[in-house]
Structures are given as structure tokens and as C-alpha cells.
Coordinates of C-alpha atoms in Angstrom, one line a residue:
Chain A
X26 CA 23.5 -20.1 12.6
X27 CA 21.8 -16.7 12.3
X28 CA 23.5 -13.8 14.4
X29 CA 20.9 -13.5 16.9
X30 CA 21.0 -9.8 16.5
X31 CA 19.6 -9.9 13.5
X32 CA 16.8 -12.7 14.5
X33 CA 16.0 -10.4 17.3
X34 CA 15.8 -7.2 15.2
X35 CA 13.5 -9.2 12.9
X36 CA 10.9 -10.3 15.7
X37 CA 11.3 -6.5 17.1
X38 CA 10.4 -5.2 13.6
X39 CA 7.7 -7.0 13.6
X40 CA 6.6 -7.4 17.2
X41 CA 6.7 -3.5 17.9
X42 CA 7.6 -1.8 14.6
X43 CA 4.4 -2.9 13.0
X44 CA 6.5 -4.2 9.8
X45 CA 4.3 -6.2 7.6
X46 CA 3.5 -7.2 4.3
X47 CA 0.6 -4.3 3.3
X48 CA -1.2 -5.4 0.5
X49 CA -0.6 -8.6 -2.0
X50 CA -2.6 -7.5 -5.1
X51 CA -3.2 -9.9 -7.9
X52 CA -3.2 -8.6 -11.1
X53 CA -5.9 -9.7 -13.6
X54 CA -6.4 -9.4 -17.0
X55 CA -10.1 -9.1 -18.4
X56 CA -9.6 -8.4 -22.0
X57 CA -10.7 -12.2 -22.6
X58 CA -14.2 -11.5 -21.4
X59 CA -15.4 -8.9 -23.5
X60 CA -18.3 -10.6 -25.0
X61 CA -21.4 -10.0 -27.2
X62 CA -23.4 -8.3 -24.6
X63 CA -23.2 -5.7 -21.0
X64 CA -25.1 -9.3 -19.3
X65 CA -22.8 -11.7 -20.7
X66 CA -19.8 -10.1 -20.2
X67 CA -20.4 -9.4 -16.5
X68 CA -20.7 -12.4 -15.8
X69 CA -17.3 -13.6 -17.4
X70 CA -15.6 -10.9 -15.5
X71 CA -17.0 -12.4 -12.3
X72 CA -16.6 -15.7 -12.8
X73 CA -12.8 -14.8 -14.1
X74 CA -12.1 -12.7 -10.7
X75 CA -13.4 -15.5 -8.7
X76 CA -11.7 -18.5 -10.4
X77 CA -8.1 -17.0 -10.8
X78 CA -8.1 -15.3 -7.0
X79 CA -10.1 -17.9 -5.2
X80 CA -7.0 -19.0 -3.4
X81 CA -5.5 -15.5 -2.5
X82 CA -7.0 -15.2 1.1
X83 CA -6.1 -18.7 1.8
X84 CA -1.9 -18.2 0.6
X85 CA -1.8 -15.2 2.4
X86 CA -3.0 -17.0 5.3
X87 CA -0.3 -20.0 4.4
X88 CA 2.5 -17.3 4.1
X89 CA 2.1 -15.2 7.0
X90 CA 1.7 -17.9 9.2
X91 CA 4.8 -19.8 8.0
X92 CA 7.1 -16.8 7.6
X93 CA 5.6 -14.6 10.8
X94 CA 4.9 -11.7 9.1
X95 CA 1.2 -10.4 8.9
X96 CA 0.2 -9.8 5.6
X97 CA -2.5 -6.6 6.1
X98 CA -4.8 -6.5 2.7
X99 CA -5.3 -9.3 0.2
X100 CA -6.3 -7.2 -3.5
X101 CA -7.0 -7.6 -6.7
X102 CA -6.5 -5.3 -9.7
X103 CA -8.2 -5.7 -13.0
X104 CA -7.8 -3.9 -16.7
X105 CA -9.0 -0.7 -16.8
X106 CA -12.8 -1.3 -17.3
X107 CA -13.4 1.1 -19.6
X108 CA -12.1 -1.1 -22.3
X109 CA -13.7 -4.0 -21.6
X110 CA -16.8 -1.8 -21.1
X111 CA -16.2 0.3 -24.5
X112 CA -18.6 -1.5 -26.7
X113 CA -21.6 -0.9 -24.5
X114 CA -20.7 2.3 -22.0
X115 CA -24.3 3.0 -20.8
X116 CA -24.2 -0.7 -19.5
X117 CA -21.1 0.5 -17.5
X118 CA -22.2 -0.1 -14.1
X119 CA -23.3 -3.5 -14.5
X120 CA -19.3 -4.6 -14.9
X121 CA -19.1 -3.0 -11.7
X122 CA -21.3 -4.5 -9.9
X123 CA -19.8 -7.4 -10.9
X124 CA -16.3 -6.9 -9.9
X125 CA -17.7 -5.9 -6.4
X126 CA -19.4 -8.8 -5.9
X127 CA -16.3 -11.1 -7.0
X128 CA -14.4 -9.0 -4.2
X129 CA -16.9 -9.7 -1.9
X130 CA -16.8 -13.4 -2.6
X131 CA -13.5 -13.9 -2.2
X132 CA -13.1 -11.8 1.0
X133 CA -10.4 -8.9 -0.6
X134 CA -10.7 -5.7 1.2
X135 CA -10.6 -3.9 -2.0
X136 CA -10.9 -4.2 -5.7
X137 CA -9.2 -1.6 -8.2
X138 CA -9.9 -1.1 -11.6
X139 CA -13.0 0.3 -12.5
X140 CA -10.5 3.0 -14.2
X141 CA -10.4 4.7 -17.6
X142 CA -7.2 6.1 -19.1
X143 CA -7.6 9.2 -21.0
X144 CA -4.2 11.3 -20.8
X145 CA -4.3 11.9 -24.0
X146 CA -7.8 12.2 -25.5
X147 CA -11.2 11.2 -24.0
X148 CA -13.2 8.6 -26.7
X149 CA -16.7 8.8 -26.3
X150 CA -17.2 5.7 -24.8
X151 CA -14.8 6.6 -22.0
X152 CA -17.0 9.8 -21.7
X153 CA -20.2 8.1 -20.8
X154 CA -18.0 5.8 -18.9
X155 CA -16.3 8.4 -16.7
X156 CA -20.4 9.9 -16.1
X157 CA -21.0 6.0 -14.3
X158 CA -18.2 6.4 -11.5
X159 CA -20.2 8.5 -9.0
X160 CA -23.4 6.2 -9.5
X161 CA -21.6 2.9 -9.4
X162 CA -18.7 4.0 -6.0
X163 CA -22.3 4.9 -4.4
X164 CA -23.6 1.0 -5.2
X165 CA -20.9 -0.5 -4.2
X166 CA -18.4 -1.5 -1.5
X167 CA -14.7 -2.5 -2.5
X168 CA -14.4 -1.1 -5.7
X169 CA -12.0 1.3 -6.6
X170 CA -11.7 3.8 -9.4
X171 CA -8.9 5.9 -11.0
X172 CA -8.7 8.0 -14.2
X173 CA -5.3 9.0 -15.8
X174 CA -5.8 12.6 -17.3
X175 CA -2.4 13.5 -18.4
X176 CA 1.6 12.4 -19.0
X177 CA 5.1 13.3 -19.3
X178 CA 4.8 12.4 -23.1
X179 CA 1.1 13.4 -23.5
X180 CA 0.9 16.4 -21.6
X181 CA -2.3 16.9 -19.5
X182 CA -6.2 16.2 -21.0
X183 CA -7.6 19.5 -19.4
X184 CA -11.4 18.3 -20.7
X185 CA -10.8 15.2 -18.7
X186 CA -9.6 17.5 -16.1
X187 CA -12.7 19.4 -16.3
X188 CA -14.5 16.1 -16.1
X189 CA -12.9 14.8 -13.0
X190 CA -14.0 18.0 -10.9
X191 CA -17.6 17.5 -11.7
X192 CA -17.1 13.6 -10.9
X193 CA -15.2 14.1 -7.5
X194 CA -18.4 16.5 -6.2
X195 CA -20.8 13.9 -7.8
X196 CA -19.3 11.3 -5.8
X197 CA -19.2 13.1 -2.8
X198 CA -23.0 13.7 -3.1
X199 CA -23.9 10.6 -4.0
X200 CA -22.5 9.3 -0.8
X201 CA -22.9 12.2 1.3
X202 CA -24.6 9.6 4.2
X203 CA -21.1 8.6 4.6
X204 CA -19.4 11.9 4.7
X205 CA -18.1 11.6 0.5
X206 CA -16.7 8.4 1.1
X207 CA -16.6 7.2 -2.4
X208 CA -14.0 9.9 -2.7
X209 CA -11.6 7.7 -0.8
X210 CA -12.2 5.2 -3.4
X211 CA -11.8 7.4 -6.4
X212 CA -8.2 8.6 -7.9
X213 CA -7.3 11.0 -10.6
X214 CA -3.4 10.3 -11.9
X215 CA -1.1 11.6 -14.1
X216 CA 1.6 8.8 -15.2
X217 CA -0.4 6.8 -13.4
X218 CA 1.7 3.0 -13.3
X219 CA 0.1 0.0 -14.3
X220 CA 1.2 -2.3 -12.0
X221 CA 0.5 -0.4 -8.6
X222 CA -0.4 -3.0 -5.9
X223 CA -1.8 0.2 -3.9
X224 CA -5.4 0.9 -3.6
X225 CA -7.7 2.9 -4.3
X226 CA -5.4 3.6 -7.7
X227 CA -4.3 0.1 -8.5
X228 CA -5.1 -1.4 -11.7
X229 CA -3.6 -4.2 -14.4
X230 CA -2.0 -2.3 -17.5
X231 CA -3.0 -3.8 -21.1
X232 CA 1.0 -4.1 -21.1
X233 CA 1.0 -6.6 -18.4
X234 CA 0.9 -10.7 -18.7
X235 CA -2.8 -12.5 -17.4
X236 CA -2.3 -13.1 -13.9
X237 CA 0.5 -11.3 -11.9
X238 CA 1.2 -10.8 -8.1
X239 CA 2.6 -7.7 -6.9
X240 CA 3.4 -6.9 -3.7
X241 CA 3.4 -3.8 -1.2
X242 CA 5.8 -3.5 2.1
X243 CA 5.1 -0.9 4.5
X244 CA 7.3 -0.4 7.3
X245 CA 7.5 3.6 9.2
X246 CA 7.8 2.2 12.2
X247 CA 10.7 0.4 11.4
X248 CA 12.6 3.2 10.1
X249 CA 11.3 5.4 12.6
X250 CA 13.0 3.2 15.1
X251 CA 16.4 2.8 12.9
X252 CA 16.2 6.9 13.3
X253 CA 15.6 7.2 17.1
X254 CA 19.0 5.0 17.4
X255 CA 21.1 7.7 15.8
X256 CA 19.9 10.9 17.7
X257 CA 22.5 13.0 16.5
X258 CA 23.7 11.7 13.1
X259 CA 24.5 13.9 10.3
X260 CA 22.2 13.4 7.4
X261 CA 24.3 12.0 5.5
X262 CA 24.5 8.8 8.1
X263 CA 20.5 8.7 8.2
X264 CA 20.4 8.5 4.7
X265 CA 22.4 5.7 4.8
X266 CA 20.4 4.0 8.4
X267 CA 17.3 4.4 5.9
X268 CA 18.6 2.8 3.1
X269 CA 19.9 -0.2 5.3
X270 CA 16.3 -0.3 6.6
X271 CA 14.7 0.0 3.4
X272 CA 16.7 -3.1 2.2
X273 CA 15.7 -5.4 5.1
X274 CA 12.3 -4.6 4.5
X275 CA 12.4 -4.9 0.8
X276 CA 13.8 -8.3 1.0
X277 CA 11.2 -9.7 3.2
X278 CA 8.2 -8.3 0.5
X279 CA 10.4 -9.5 -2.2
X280 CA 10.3 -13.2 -0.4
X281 CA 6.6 -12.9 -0.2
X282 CA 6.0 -11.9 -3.7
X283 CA 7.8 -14.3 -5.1
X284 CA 6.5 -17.4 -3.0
X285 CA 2.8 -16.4 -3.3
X286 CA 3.4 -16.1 -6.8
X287 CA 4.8 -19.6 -7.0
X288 CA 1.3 -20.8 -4.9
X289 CA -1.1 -18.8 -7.1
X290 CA -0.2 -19.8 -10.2
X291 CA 0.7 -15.7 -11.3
X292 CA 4.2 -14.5 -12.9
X293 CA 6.2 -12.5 -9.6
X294 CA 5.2 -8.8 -11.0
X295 CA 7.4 -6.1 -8.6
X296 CA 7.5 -5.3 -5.4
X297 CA 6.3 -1.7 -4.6
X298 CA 9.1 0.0 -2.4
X299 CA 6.9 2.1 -0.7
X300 CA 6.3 3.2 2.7
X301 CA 2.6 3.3 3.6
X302 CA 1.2 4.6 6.9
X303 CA -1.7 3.4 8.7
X304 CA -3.3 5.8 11.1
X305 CA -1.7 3.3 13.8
X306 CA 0.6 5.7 16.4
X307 CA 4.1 4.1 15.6
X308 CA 3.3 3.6 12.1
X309 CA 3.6 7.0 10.0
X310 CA 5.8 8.7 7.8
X311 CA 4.9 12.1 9.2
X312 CA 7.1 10.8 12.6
X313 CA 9.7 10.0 10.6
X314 CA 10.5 13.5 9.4
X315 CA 10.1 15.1 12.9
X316 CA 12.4 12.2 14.3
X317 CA 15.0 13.9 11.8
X318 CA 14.0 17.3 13.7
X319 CA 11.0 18.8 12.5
X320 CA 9.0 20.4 15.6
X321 CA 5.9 19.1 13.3
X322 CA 5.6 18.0 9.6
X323 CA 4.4 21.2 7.3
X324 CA 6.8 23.8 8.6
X325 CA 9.7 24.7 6.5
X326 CA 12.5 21.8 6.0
X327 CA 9.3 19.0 5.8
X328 CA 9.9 19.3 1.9
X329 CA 13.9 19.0 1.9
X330 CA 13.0 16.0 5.0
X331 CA 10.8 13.8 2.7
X332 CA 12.9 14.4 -0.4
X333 CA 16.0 12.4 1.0
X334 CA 13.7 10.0 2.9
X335 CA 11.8 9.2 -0.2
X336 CA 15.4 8.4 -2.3
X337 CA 16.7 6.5 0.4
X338 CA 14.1 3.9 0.5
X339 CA 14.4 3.7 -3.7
X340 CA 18.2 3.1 -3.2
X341 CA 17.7 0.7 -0.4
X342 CA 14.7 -1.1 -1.7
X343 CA 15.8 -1.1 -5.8
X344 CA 18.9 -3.4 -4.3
X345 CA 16.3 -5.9 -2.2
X346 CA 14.3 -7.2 -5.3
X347 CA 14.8 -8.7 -8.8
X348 CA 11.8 -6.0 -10.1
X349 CA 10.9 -3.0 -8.5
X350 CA 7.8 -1.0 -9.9
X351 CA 4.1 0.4 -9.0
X352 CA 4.7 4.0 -6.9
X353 CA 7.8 3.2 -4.6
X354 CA 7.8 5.5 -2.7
X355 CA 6.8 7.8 1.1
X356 CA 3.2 7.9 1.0
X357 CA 1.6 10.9 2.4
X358 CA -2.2 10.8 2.4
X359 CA -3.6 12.8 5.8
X360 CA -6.7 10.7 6.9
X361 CA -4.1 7.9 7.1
X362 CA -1.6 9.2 8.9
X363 CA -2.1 10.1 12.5
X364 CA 1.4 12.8 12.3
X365 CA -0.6 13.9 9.1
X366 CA -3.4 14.2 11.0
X367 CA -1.9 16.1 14.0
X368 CA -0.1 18.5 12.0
X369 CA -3.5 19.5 10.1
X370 CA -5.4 19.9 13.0
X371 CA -3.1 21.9 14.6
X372 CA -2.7 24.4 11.0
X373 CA 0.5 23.9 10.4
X374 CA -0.1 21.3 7.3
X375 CA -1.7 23.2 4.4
X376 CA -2.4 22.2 0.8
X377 CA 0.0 24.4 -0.2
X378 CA 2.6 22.7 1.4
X379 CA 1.4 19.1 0.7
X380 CA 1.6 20.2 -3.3
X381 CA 5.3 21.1 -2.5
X382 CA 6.0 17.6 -1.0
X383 CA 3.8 15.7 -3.3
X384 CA 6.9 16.9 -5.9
X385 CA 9.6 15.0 -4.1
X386 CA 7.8 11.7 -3.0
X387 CA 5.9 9.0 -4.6
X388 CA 2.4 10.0 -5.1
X389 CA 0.0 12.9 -4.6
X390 CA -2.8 14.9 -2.5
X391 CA -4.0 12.1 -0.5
X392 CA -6.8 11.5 1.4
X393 CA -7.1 15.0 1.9
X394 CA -10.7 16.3 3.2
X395 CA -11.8 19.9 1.9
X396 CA -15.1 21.9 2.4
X397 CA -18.4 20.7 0.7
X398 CA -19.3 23.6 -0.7
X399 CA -15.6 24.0 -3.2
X400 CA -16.5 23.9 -6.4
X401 CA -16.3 21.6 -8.7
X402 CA -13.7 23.9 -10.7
X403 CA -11.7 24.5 -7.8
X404 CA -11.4 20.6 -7.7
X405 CA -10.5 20.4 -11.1
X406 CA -7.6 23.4 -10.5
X407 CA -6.2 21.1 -7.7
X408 CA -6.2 18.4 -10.4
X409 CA -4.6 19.9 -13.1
X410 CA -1.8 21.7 -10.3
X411 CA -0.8 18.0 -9.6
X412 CA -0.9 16.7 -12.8
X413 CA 1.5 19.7 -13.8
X414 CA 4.2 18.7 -10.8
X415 CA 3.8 14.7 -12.3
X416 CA 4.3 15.5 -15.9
X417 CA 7.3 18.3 -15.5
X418 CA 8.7 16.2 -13.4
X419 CA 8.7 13.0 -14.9
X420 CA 6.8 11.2 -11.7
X421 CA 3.1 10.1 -11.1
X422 CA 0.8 12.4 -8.9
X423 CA -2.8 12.0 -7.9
X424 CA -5.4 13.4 -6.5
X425 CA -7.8 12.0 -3.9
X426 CA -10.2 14.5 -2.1
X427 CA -13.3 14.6 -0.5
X428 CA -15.2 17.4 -0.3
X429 CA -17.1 16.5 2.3
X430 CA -21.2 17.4 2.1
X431 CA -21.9 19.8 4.7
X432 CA -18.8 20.5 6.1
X433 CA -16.4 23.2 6.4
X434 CA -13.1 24.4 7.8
X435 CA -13.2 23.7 11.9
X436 CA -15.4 20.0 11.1
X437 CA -13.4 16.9 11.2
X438 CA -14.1 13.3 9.5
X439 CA -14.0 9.8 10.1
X440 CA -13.7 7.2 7.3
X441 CA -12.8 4.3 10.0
X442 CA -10.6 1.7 9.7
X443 CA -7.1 2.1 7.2
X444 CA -9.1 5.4 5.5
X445 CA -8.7 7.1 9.2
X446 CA -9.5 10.3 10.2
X447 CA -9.4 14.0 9.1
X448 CA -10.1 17.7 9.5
X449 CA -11.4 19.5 6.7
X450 CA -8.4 21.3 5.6
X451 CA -9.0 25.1 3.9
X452 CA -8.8 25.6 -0.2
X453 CA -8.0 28.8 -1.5
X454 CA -11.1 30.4 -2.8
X455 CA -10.1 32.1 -5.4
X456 CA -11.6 31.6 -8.4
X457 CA -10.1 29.0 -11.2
X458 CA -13.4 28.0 -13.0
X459 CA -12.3 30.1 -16.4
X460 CA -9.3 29.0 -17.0
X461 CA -10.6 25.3 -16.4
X462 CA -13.7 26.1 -18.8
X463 CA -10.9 26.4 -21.8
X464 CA -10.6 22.8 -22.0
X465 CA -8.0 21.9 -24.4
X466 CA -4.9 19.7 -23.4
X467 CA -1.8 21.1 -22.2
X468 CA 0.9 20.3 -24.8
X469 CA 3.8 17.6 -23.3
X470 CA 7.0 19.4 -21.9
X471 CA 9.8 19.8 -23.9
X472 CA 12.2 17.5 -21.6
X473 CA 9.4 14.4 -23.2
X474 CA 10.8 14.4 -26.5
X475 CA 13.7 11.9 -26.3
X476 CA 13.6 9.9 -29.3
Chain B
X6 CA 13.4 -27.7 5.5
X7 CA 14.8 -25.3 8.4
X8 CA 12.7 -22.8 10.8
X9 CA 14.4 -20.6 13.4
X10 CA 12.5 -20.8 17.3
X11 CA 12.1 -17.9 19.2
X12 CA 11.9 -17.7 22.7
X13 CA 11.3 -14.1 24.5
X14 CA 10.4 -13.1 27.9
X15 CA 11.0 -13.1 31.6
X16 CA 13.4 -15.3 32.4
X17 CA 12.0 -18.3 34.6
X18 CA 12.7 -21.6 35.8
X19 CA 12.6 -24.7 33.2
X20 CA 11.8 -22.4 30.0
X21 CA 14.8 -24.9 27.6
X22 CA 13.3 -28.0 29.3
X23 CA 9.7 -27.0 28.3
X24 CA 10.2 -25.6 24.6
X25 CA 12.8 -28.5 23.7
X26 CA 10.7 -31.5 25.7
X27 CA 7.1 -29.5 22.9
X28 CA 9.7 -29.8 20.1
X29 CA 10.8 -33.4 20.8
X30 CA 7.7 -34.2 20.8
X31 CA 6.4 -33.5 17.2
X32 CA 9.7 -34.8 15.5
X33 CA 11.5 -31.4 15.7
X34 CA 15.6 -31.6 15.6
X35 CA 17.2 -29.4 17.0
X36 CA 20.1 -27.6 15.6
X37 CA 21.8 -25.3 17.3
X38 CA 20.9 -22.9 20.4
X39 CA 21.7 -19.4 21.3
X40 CA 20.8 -18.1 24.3
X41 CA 21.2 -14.2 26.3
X42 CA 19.8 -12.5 29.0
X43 CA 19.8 -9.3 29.4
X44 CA 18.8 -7.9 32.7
X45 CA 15.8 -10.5 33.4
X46 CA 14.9 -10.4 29.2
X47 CA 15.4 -14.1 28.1
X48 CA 15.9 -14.7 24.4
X49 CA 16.9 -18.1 23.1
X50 CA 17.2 -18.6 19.6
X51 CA 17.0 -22.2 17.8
X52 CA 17.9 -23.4 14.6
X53 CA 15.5 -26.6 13.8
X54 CA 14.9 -29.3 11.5
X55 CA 11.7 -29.6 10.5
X56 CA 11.5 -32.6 8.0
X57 CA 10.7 -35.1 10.0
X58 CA 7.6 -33.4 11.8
X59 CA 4.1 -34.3 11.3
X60 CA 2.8 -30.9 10.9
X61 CA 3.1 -28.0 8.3
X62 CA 5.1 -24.4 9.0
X63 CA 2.4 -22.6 9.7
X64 CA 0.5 -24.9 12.2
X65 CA 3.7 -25.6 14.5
X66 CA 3.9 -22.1 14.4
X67 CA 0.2 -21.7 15.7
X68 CA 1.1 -24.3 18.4
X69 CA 4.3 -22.6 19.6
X70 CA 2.4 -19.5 20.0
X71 CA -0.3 -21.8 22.1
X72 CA 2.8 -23.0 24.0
X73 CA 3.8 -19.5 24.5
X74 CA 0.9 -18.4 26.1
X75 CA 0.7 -21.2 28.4
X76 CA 4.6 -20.7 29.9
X77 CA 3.7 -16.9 29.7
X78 CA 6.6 -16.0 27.4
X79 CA 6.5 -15.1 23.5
X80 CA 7.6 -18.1 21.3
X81 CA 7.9 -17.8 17.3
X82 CA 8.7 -20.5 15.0
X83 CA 9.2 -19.1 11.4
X84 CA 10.9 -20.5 8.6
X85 CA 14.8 -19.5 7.9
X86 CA 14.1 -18.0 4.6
X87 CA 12.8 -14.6 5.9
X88 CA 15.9 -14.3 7.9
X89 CA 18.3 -14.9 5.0
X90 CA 15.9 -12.4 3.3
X91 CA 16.4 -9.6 5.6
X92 CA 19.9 -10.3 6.8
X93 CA 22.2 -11.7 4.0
X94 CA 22.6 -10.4 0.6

């Protein structure tokens, strides 16, 4: 028999915690549909999407209901579309279309992948394919984009930096009716991983089998809740409380992955150890650090706090499952967040300090609104800031801002739903625009050569 | 195959008799009980064999949560494994 201590903290986790299961993302391979022409092509890459996820909604269903946990976002991730749109680029858009209709078929809240890696060097092809993401995030629904402009071995592509800037205010124009909401959908990385089972920056590495599941746990609220147990601990014991936490919650994603791999016919990927808020009150990471005594994430200490929350959960989690991969991690993206939220509304969360924090957690500037009117080069400073924190330090960082059309410091936004809410936070205004005009790539650090 | 029942609420008259009478009924064994009440907080936990009932994991779990609702208390039925997930290494 169980301890019923342990039953009961499971159905509390759950019950009032808000622990779930936040994303099962299939992983598919498109390579085998590159075909003779744009036309027939998109229609192997629907027809493929379709056939090998047709049962995801269903298992998840089957799972959550047998094992009493909700499982929040079904997903799929593809090859980065690029390549399988390299040998006709101007026909770009029409893959996807495509990939947004098979997402819509099969009832998945998101579809990642319509990516382009380019750390390195940008081929022509992924040129003109890069110039289709604005267009094609406007005509579409569940897609998701991302671009990888630099590496710890490559160093940092600063034309495809250059790039990026012009396509993040693009974007944001072309779906300026919805306040720039194709920003939320659109992700510039450095070290990007390929088997993220996060959106909007998941997609399926060439290096990775045909059909793989990976999984994403979420759980602030739980740990939250460990925390507010042990009021006066030293941090030394809450590191330890988190990693306890992190484990129990690792195990139960690691049970999920492994199962709805077994029922879809995929090879068990990883399970991503991260810890993703929803803009749910009782469900954010921001809480976490002012439970350990922060009057409000942002001030000084938020860095240090997040830092040893962040390598708890690894050290916790890495224990919990056979393979442990995508960003695994604290996520920190604003909109999403509602202690993110409330500590930018009330000033005390800049960009400044988010950059800082981005350098001791999993993933990047997220979800972070800024003024319409920043330029494009500005945008592409921000870029190459993070990218510079990712490759130095050996980690991935992104970048997902919307510079929202019309709006300035003092106007809020509201993307609805998981994207949530937030206030347009201030940019510095000073000018970066010549030193991103050099172009050029940024040679890889020193620390990178280790053969 | 082995699911754990959970039974949480205000504690009331004939709450064992009701859930135990449901899971006769469908060919449920059960196990072993555990039961506490803390201040007027009822929890009872049951171990239960579910090999011999006519239903799948999932929809016994969307009838004990039908069951629930009717008696006015939370009941769960979830199978074992996410337990020995979370709790045993």
C-alpha cells in the first residue's frame, strides 16, 4: 500500500497546485517529402503530419484520464522547413500553409517548425526563406517559427542578426490588427536544441530519428507550495525542497512520455525539465522567487534567486528520467507570467534585468512587449545581446518580442489565452543601427575549441 | 492491473458503504483501505484490482468522478503507476 501522504500530496499537486503535463509534442521528420515540385511536396508534408499524429489528441485524452493528470497542449514539431523548402524558396509559404492546416486537422494548439538554421552562414535559399516568415505567421494560425543565428562553436551570424530585426517589425506589421501577434509565434535562438517540446521554438533536428515524443512538465505551483512549507529555511534546505519537488514532478512526465510513446508508435525522445508558467495566479515562476524573499521579482537578489532555482530543478529532474533534453529549465517569458506581469507594470522589471536572468536560466527574452515605433536595429541589438550571453556561456537564449504597432511605454497588451498579458516595457533608445549594419559573424569564443 | 481510489471531502454519513457498494458493482476488488480525518476532512484511500471490471482506466475514472458529484465529495481513481512515479525511486 501507498503512504497516503504521498497519495494525498499527489491529488493536492494536482487538485490545487496546477501540476500537469504541459505539452506532449511529437516530433516529425519531413525530409522524406521533399519532392519534385512546391505543390507536390505540400501535400506530402500534410498528409505525413496528419497520418503519423492522427492519434495524438486521442492518447493524450487516454493518458490523462487514466493516470489523472491533465495534459494542457498536444504539439507537433517538424524539420526545420527551410530544408525541405530549399529547392524551391519562393514557393516557401505554400509548405506553410500546409503544416497549418495539418495542425488544424488534428486539433494541436500549435505547430513548430517553419524554422531555418543559419548560425553559421545564411544560404540563399534560406535568405528568401527567412523574407516568407512575416507573410506566412500573418496567414496562418498555429504555426510557429524560429531561426538559429548563432552558437557556442559557430559564433553569432550578425547578417542573420540583421535579418531577424527587419523580420520581427515585419511581422509585427503584418499582424498589427492583433497587436504583433505573430511575434508571439516567432523565435530567434542561439544554440537553439533540436528536440524542444516548447512552443513557439520547438522543432525536429535532422539528428533526430522519424517520429519521436517529447514531453514538457510544468509545475510553479507545486514548488511554490513545497517553498511556503519551509518559511524560514536556509537556502541551502530550499535547494534541496526544490530538487525533491523537481523529482516528483519529473517522474510523472517521464511516465507520460514514455507510455504515449508506446501508444503512438514514436521512440520516447526526453523529457524537458522545465518549469513553465501560465498566466494562471498560483502558477508562476516569478512567485517562486519572492516566496524565497524577494519584495517583487526584478529588484536586486532576482538574478542570484533564479540561478539556484533553475539548477535545482536540473538536479532534481536529470535524476527522474532515462533522457533529459530540449531547454530544462525556469522559464521566464512576461506576458505569461502574471508575477512577470505585476512586477513590469509596477517598473520594477526592466530589460535590463531580464538580460541578466536570461544568463542563469533556461531560455531568453520572452514574450516581452516593446514600443511600435523601435527600430528594426534596435531589435536586432537585443538579438545579438542574447545570442552573446548563449554562446559565452555555453546555454541557448532567444528572443521573442513584439513591438507592438501603435503602442508605447504606459499601453498594455493582451494576447489571450497561454500568450497572456503585457505592458509595453521601455528599450533604451540609444542608437545600435551602425554597429548592426557591419554584418559579418562574430567569431566562436575561445572556451568552443575543445577538440 | 492496479488503480489507487480516492475519496476527499466532508465527512458524512455512509460515504465507505456508497463508494465500495459503486465498486462492487463493476467487478472492482478491493485491496486494501486507508482512511483519516482530519478535523471534518475525510480522505480514504483504496488500493483496487481492476482486472476483472468491464470498463477501461480512464472511463471508471470518469464515473467515479460522476459518483463524486452525486455524494458531494471528490473521488479519483487513477492507476498505481503515477504514484510509484512520483513516490518511489
Amino acid at each position: 500500500m501507498f503512504n497516503k501522504y504521498d497519495v494525498l500530496e499527489t491529488i493536492d499537486m494536482i487538485e490545487r497546485e496546477h501540476l500537469d503535463i504541459r505539452t506532449i509534442t511529437m516530433g516529425i521528420s519531413l525530409l522524406p517529402c521533399i519532392s519534385g515540385s512546391a505543390e507536390k511536396t505540400a501535400d506530402k508534408v500534410y498528409d505525413t503530419v496528419c497520418h503519423k499524429a492522427k492519434d495524438i489528441v486521442q492518447v493524450a485524452k487516454q493518458l490523462s484520464g487514466e493516470y489523472g493528470i491533465p495534459i494542457v497542449n498536444k504539439r507537433v514539431s517538424v524539420t526545420p522547413a527551410s530544408l525541405i523548402c530549399a529547392p524551391f524558396p519562393e514557393k516557401s509559404a505554400l509548405i506553410g500553409r500546409a503544416l497549418d492546416r495539418a495542425a488544424k486537422e488534428l486539433g494541436i494548439d500549435f505547430l513548430g517548425g517553419y524554422s531555418a538554421l543559419v548560425h553559421k552562414g545564411t544560404a540563399d535559399y534560406e535568405k528568401i526563406f527567412i523574407e516568407s516568415i512575416p507573410e506566412v505567421l500573418s496567414q496562418t494560425e498555429r504555426l510557429c517559427s524560429s531561426v538559429n543565428i548563432g552558437s557556442s562553436k559557430s559564433g553569432i551570424n550578425m547578417d542573420a542578426v540583421r535579418q531577424m530585426g527587419e523580420i520581427v517589425k515585419k511581422t509585427a506589421e503584418l499582424t498589427k490588427g492583433s497587436d504583433g501577434l505573430g511575434c508571439a509565434k516567432l523565435v530567434v535562438f542561439a544554440n537553439a536544441v533540436e528536440d524542444n517540446p516548447f512552443m513557439a521554438g520547438a522543432f525536429h533536428g535532422v539528428g533526430e530519428s522519424g517520429t519521436v515524443i517529447n514531453v514538457g512538465v510544468s509545475g510553479p505551483g507545486v514548488v511554490k507550495h513545497a517553498l511556503e512549507n519551509i518559511p524560514d529555511a536556509n537556502l541551502t534546505e530550499v535547494a534541496e525542497t526544490i530538487k525533491r519537488t523537481a523529482f516528483k514532478i519529473t517522474r510523472a512526465g517521464q511516465l507520460i512520455a514514455k507510455e504515449a510513446a508506446k501508444r503512438l508508435g514514436a521512440e520516447f525522445g526526453i523529457v524537458d525539465l522545465s518549469l513553465a508558467p501560465t498566466p494562471v495566479m498560483g502558477d508562476s515562476v516569478a512567485h517562486i522567487l519572492e516566496e524565497l524573499g524577494l519584495e517583487c521579482v526584478g529588484g536586486h537578489g532576482s538574478t542570484a534567486a533564479l540561478a539556484m532555482l533553475n539548477d535545482a530543478v536540473k538536479k532534481g529532474g536529470v535524476m527522474a528520467s532515462s533522457h533529459v533534453g530540449g531547454l530544462s529549465g525556469a522559464f521566464i517569458p512576461v506576458s505569461e507570467d502574471i508575477g512577470m506581469i505585476n512586477a513590469a507594470e509596477k517598473g520594477v522589471l526592466c530589460m535590463d534585468k531580464l538580460e541578466a536572468m536570461t544568463a542563469v536560466c533556461s531560455v531568453g527574452l520572452d514574450m516581452i512587449a516593446i514600443p511600435g515605433d523601435t527600430p528594426a536595429s534596435t531589435i536586432s541589438a537585443i538579438i545579438a545581446d542574447e545570442a552573446a550571453i548563449g554562446m559565452i556561456n555555453n546555454k541557448t537564449t532567444a528572443v521573442r518580442v513584439i513591438p507592438v504597432p501603435g503602442k508605447g511605454v504606459g499601453d498594455s497588451v493582451e494576447f489571450g489565452g497561454l500568450l497572456g498579458r503585457a505592458p509595453i516595457m521601455p528599450v533604451h533608445r540609444a542608437d545600435s543601427s551602425k554597429f548592426i549594419a557591419r554584418g559579418g559573424r562574430i567569431p566562436a569564443p575561445i572556451h568552443s575549441n575543445k577538440n | 492491473m492496479r488503480a489507487v481510489v480516492t475519496v476527499t471531502g466532508k465527512d458524512k454519513k455512509g460515504i465507505i458503504a456508497k463508494v465500495s457498494a459503486f465498486l462492487s458493482e463493476r467487478g472492482i476488488n478491493i485491496e486494501d483501505i486507508s482512511q483519516t480525518i482530519l478535523q471534518e476532512y475525510f480522505a480514504m484511500i483504496m488500493l483496487v484490482d481492476i482486472s476483472g471490471a468491464d470498463k477501461d482506466v480512464a472511463a471508471l475514472a470518469a464515473e467515479c468522478e460522476e459518483l463524486g458529484k452525486s455524494i458531494g465529495m471528490s473521488i479519483r481513481l487513477q492507476h498505481e503507476a503515477i504514484f510509484n512515479a512520483m513516490h518511489n525511486i
